[in-house]
XYZ file of C-alpha atoms in Angstrom:
173
model
C -19.286 7.101 12.735
C -22.724 8.367 13.608
C -23.403 11.931 12.630
C -26.438 14.176 13.104
C -29.963 12.855 12.227
C -28.902 9.194 12.385
C -26.695 9.703 9.269
C -23.546 7.578 9.216
C -20.137 8.495 7.764
C -18.054 5.659 6.236
C -14.382 6.716 6.084
C -11.590 4.657 4.370
C -8.085 5.881 4.865
C -5.969 4.962 1.985
C -2.117 5.374 1.751
C -1.127 7.821 -0.982
C 1.454 5.335 -2.295
C -1.507 3.379 -3.782
C -3.454 5.833 -5.931
C -5.229 3.015 -7.708
C -6.562 1.643 -4.393
C -7.869 5.105 -3.533
C -9.739 5.255 -6.843
C -11.048 1.712 -6.445
C -12.227 2.553 -2.892
C -14.166 5.675 -4.224
C -15.702 3.820 -7.148
C -16.935 0.895 -5.134
C -18.342 3.176 -2.418
C -20.332 5.106 -4.994
C -21.544 1.719 -6.642
C -22.713 0.453 -3.163
C -24.549 3.725 -2.168
C -25.273 5.480 -5.539
C -27.575 8.014 -3.884
C -24.736 9.299 -1.722
C -21.822 11.418 -2.922
C -18.214 10.204 -2.307
C -15.610 12.721 -1.352
C -11.881 12.590 -0.733
C -9.884 14.603 1.785
C -6.122 14.776 1.691
C -4.478 13.886 4.926
C -0.812 13.441 5.963
C 0.448 10.579 3.899
C -3.074 9.297 3.019
C -6.363 10.189 1.494
C -9.662 9.782 3.310
C -12.282 8.535 1.073
C -15.791 9.084 2.541
C -19.577 8.997 2.132
C -22.643 9.752 4.224
C -25.754 7.733 4.334
C -28.431 6.459 6.855
C -27.830 2.971 5.419
C -24.085 2.358 5.943
C -25.033 0.816 9.371
C -27.312 -1.623 7.605
C -24.338 -2.884 5.545
C -22.064 -2.882 8.497
C -24.049 -4.085 11.438
C -20.866 -4.981 13.310
C -20.270 -1.363 13.803
C -20.422 -0.189 17.360
C -18.820 1.661 20.190
C -15.521 0.468 21.549
C -12.560 -1.321 19.899
C -13.273 -4.184 17.583
C -11.046 -6.588 19.434
C -12.961 -6.114 22.613
C -16.363 -6.953 21.127
C -17.777 -9.762 19.048
C -17.435 -9.520 15.369
C -19.539 -12.023 13.536
C -21.070 -12.064 10.023
C -24.866 -11.927 9.716
C -26.374 -14.685 7.572
C -26.576 -12.482 4.454
C -23.034 -11.336 4.772
C -21.883 -14.961 5.299
C -23.619 -15.927 2.024
C -21.822 -13.094 0.117
C -18.340 -14.169 1.701
C -19.109 -17.819 0.894
C -19.870 -16.901 -2.698
C -17.020 -14.503 -3.167
C -14.268 -15.355 -0.627
C -11.549 -13.825 -2.877
C -13.115 -10.363 -2.737
C -13.305 -10.695 1.149
C -9.654 -11.628 1.462
C -8.623 -9.039 -0.907
C -10.329 -6.354 1.252
C -8.683 -7.821 4.331
C -5.230 -7.870 2.868
C -5.505 -4.368 1.351
C -6.654 -3.051 4.732
C -4.571 -4.869 7.201
C -2.279 -7.016 5.319
C 1.068 -7.161 3.684
C 2.785 -8.851 0.746
C 6.505 -8.880 0.745
C 9.635 -10.950 0.865
C 10.662 -12.889 3.834
C 14.455 -12.904 4.238
C 16.061 -15.834 6.023
C 19.467 -16.341 7.205
C 20.401 -19.815 8.470
C 23.578 -20.988 9.966
C 24.362 -24.576 8.669
C 27.319 -26.804 9.125
C 28.464 -25.922 5.631
C 28.176 -22.147 6.127
C 25.520 -19.416 6.292
C 22.615 -19.863 3.806
C 20.483 -16.866 2.865
C 17.346 -16.959 0.840
C 14.147 -15.168 0.579
C 10.572 -16.073 -0.558
C 7.277 -14.011 -1.018
C 4.574 -14.217 1.631
C 1.302 -12.584 2.855
C 0.689 -11.487 6.343
C -2.589 -10.339 7.779
C -2.494 -8.747 11.269
C -5.461 -7.879 13.509
C -6.013 -7.700 17.210
C -9.513 -9.147 16.797
C -9.564 -12.929 17.113
C -12.956 -12.846 15.369
C -11.579 -11.150 12.391
C -8.637 -13.412 12.188
C -11.081 -16.283 12.237
C -13.069 -14.853 9.527
C -9.923 -14.347 7.485
C -8.912 -18.061 8.009
C -12.416 -19.286 7.096
C -12.210 -17.316 3.810
C -8.720 -18.567 2.923
C -10.012 -22.062 3.570
C -12.811 -21.510 1.132
C -10.143 -20.346 -1.488
C -8.045 -23.469 -0.735
C -5.074 -21.329 0.431
C -2.824 -22.785 2.993
C -2.189 -20.529 6.012
C -1.042 -20.618 9.710
C -1.019 -18.344 12.657
C 2.654 -17.229 12.914
C 1.747 -14.965 15.987
C -1.230 -14.650 18.228
C -2.614 -11.812 16.100
C -1.183 -12.512 12.630
C -1.840 -15.015 9.831
C 0.885 -15.974 7.445
C 0.514 -17.387 3.956
C 3.989 -18.539 2.830
C 3.797 -21.655 0.819
C 4.610 -21.053 -2.760
C 1.431 -22.585 -4.178
C -0.518 -20.613 -1.552
C 1.089 -17.315 -2.307
C 0.563 -17.788 -6.025
C -3.118 -18.668 -5.527
C -3.623 -15.666 -3.177
C -1.954 -13.404 -5.867
C -4.840 -14.211 -8.276
C -7.407 -12.929 -5.738
C -5.575 -10.073 -4.001
C -3.753 -8.478 -6.982
C -1.631 -5.575 -6.623
C -2.409 -2.470 -4.572
C -1.243 -0.492 -7.656
């Protein structure tokens, strides 16, 4: 968000159920912009982690007016180099912001009776086709099998793919 004197505010809203993620967000924000202070503000059910700098817009040139899914979101060359070199960190951020890891419970009626089972999976949901595409590209770089299970959602459900993604995403602690 643009504030006075061309200073930008970067705010991350982290669920209070994940205090480790709140701390990690504050730590990383401080490392990226060491000359700017990082503050926390308690909100209902979440904590806002924020920092002010004239340079946030340099690191996030995709920022702009309007909703993300109604405008183009593309990585600049220098951003693409970073994501290509460290796709696991990129996917980790995407999953921690707009993703989910949980169990998919299945109930199937078979000739021999009803069979129930469950398996772990990741879901990443976003209304921006561009952001979904970036997520898919990064998963490809990691060698993680994925598919669109809905127009606005990516699913990672194969056992080997979930195990591989667990290595990069880690817990929200």
